[in-house]
Coordinates of C-alpha atoms in Angstrom, one line a residue:
X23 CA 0.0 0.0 0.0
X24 CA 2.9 2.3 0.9
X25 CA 4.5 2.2 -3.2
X26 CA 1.2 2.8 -4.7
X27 CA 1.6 6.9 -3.5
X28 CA 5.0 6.2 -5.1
X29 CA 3.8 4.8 -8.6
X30 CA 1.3 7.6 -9.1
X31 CA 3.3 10.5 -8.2
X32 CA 5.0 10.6 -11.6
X33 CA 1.3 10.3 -13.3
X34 CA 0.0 13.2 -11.0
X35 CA 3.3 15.1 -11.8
X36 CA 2.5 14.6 -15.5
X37 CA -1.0 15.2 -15.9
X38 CA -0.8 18.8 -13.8
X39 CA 2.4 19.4 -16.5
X40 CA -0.2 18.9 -18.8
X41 CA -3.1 21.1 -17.0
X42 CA -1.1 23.9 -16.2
X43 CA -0.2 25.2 -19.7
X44 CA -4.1 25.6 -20.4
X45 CA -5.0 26.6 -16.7
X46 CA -2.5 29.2 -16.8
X47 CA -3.7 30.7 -20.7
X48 CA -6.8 30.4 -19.6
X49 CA -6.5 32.4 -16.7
X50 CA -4.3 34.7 -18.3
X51 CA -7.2 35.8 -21.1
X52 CA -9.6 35.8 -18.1
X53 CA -7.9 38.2 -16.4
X54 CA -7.9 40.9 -19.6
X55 CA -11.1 41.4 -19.3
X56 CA -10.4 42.0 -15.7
X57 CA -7.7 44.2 -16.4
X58 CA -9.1 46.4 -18.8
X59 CA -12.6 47.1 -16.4
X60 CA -10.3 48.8 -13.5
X61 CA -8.7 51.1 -16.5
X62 CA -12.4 51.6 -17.9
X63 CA -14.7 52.0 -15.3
X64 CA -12.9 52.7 -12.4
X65 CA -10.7 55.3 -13.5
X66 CA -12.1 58.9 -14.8
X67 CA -11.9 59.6 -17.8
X68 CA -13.8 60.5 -21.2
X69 CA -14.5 58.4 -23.6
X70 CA -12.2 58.9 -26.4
X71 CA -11.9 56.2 -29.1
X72 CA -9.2 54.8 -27.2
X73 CA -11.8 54.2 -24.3
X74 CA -14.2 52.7 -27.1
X75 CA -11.7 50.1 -28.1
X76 CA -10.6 49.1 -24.9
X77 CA -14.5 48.6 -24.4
X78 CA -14.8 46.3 -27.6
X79 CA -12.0 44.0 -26.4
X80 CA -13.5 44.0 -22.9
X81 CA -16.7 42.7 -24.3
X82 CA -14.7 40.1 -26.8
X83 CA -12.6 38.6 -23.8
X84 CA -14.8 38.3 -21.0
X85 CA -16.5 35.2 -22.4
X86 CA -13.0 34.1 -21.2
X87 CA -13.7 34.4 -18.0
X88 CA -17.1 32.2 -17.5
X89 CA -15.1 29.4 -19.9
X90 CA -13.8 28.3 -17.4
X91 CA -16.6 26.8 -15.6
X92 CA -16.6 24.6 -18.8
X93 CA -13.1 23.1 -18.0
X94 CA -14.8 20.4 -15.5
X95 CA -14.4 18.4 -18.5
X96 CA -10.8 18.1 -18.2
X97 CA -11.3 16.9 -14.8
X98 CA -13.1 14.3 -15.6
X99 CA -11.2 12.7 -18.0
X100 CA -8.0 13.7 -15.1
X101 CA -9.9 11.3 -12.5
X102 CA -10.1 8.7 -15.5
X103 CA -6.2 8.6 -15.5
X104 CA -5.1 9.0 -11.7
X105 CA -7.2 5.8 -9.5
X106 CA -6.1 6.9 -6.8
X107 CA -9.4 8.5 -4.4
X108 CA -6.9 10.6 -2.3
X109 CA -4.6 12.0 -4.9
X110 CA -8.0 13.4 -7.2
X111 CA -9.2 14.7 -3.6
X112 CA -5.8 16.2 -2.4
X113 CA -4.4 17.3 -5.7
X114 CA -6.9 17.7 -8.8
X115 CA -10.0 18.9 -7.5
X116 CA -8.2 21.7 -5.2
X117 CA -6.1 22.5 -8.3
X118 CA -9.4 22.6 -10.4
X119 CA -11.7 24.6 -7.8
X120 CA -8.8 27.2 -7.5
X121 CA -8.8 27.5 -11.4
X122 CA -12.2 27.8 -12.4
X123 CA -13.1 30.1 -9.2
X124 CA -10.7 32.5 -10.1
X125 CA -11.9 32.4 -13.5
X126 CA -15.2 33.2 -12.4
X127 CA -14.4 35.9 -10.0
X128 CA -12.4 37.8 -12.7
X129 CA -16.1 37.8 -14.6
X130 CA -18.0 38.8 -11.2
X131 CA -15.3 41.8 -10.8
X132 CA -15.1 42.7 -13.8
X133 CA -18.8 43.4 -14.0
X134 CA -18.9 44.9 -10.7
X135 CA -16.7 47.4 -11.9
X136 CA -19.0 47.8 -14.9
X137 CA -22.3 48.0 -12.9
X138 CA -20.0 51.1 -10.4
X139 CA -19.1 53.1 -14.0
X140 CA -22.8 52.8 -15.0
X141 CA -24.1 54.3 -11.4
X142 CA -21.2 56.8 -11.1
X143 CA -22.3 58.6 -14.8
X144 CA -26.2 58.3 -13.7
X145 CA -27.5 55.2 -14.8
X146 CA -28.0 52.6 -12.1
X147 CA -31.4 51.6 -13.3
X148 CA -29.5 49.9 -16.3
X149 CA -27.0 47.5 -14.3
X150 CA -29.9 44.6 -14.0
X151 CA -30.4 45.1 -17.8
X152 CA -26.6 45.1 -18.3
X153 CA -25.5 42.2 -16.4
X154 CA -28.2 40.0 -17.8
X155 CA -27.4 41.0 -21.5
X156 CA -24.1 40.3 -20.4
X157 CA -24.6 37.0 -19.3
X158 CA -26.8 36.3 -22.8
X159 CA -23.7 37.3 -24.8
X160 CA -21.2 35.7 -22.7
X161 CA -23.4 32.2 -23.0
X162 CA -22.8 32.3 -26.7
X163 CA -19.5 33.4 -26.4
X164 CA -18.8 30.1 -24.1
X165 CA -20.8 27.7 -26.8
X166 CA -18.5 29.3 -29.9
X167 CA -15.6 28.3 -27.7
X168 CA -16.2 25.2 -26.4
X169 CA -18.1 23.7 -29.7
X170 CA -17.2 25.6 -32.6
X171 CA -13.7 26.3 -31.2
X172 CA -13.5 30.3 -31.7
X173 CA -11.1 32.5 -29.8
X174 CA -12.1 36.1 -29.2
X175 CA -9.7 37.4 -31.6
X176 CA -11.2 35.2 -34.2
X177 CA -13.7 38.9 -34.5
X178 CA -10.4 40.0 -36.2
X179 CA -8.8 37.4 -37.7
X180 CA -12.0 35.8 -39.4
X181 CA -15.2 37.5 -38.8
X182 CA -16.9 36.4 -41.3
X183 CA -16.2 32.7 -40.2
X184 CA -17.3 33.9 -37.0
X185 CA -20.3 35.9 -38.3
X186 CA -21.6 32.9 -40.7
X187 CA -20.5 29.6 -39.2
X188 CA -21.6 31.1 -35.1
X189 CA -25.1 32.7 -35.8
X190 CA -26.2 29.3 -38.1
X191 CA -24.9 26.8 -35.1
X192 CA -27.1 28.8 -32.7
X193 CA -30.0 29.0 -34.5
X194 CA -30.5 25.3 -34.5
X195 CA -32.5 24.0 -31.1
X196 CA -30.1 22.0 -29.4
X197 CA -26.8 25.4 -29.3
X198 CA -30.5 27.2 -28.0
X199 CA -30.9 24.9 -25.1
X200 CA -27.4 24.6 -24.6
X201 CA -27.2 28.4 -24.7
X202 CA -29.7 28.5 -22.8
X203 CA -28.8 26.5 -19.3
X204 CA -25.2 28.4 -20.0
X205 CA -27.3 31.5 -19.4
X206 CA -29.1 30.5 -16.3
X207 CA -25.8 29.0 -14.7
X208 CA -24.0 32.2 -15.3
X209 CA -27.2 34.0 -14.0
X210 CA -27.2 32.1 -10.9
X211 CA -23.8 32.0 -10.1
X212 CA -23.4 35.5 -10.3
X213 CA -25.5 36.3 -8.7
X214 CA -24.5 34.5 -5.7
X215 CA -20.7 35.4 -6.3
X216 CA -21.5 39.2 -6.9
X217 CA -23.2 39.3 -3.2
X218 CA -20.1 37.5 -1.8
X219 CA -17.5 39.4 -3.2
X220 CA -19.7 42.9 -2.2
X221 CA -19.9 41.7 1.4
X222 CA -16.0 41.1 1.5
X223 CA -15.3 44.1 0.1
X224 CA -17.6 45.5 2.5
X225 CA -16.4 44.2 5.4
X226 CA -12.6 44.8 4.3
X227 CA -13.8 48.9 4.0
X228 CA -15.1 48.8 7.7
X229 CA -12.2 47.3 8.9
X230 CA -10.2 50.3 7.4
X231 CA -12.7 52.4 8.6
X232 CA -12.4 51.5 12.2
X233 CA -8.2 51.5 12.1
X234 CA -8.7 54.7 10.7
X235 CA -10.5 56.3 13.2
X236 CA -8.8 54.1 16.1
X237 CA -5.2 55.5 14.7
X238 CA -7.1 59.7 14.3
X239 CA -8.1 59.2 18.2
X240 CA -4.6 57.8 19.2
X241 CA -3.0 60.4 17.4
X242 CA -2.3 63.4 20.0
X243 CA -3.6 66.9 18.8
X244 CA -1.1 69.6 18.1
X245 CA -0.6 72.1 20.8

């Protein structure tokens, strides 16, 4: 019993080798998306052309984001390869919950940060609106990816593959359904995300708060 820990440590060495080089590109083009909503909505400025663009590729790479969720596939087929109950418990599905969570909470920020530019210039009533359209277009951004294999810069380097081959596949009724459950999962999970990461950040801001004013009445007045 003692060598079979042994045997498989060379199979769970190779098969994380093997993860990692899509975990990490995957997480790097979720966080873009991330990236570029602190430079659009959290800082203030106009909205020059530049702003625009930067706005385009927000909305082409946050479908990025979401994929993830999709990558319990690999996972599967992982646990196929490793038999050991303890290694897939100890090593894989951390691994795999740390991956697609951060994923996912790159799309809740990023939208958070959205919904805070759309109430700072006067339009809070459009966030609901917003976020679910969002969800809608990120749900057929996740099918093109994971079925018909399209990257987001595929809206450069062949739209009209993109344009002609995407829009027939999800006409037909099954990419609808599929579409559709994508849409309510995102929905739901956001929703229960978004109220998480708020009440962190909430509680993280009163804890400043109340060091802040502890340190002010420490601090002797001049004179």
């Amino acid at each position: 019993m003692k060598a079979e820990p042994m045997e498989l440590i060379p199979r769970v060495v190779q098969v994380l080798q093997i993860n990692m080089r899509w975990m990490t590109w995957n997480l790097f083009l979720a966080f873009i998306p991330l990236a570029l909503s602190f430079w659009l909505f959290r800082t203030k400025r106009g909205r020059s052309w530049v702003w625009w663009l930067g706005f385009v590729v927000f909305y082409a790479f946050l479908p990025n984001a979401p994929y993830l969720l999709t990558d319990i596939i690999h996972l599967i087929e992982d646990i196929r390869t490793i038999d050991s109950v303890w290694m897939i418990t100890l090593v894989l599905i951390p691994l795999y919950i740390l991956v697609i969570l951060g994923g996912f909470e790159a799309y809740v920020i990023s939208l958070i940060n959205l919904g805070y530019y759309l109430h700072r210039i006067g339009k809070s009533q459009w966030i609901l609106w917003v976020e679910l359209i969002t969800h809608a277009l990120c749900a057929v951004g996740i099918y093109w990816g994971r079925f018909l294999r399209f990257n987001s810069w595929d809206f450069v380097t062949q739209p009209d593959a993109l344009l002609t081959k995407g829009v027939e596949e999800i006409a037909g009724k099954q990419p609808l359904v599929i579409i559709g459950i994508t849409f309510g999962i995102l929905a739901a999970l956001y929703w229960i995300m978004k109220r998480v990461t708020l009440g962190f950040a909430r509680q993280g801001h009163n804890k400043i708060a109340i060091n802040s004013k502890r340190t002010n009445s420490n601090t002797p007045n001049a004179g």
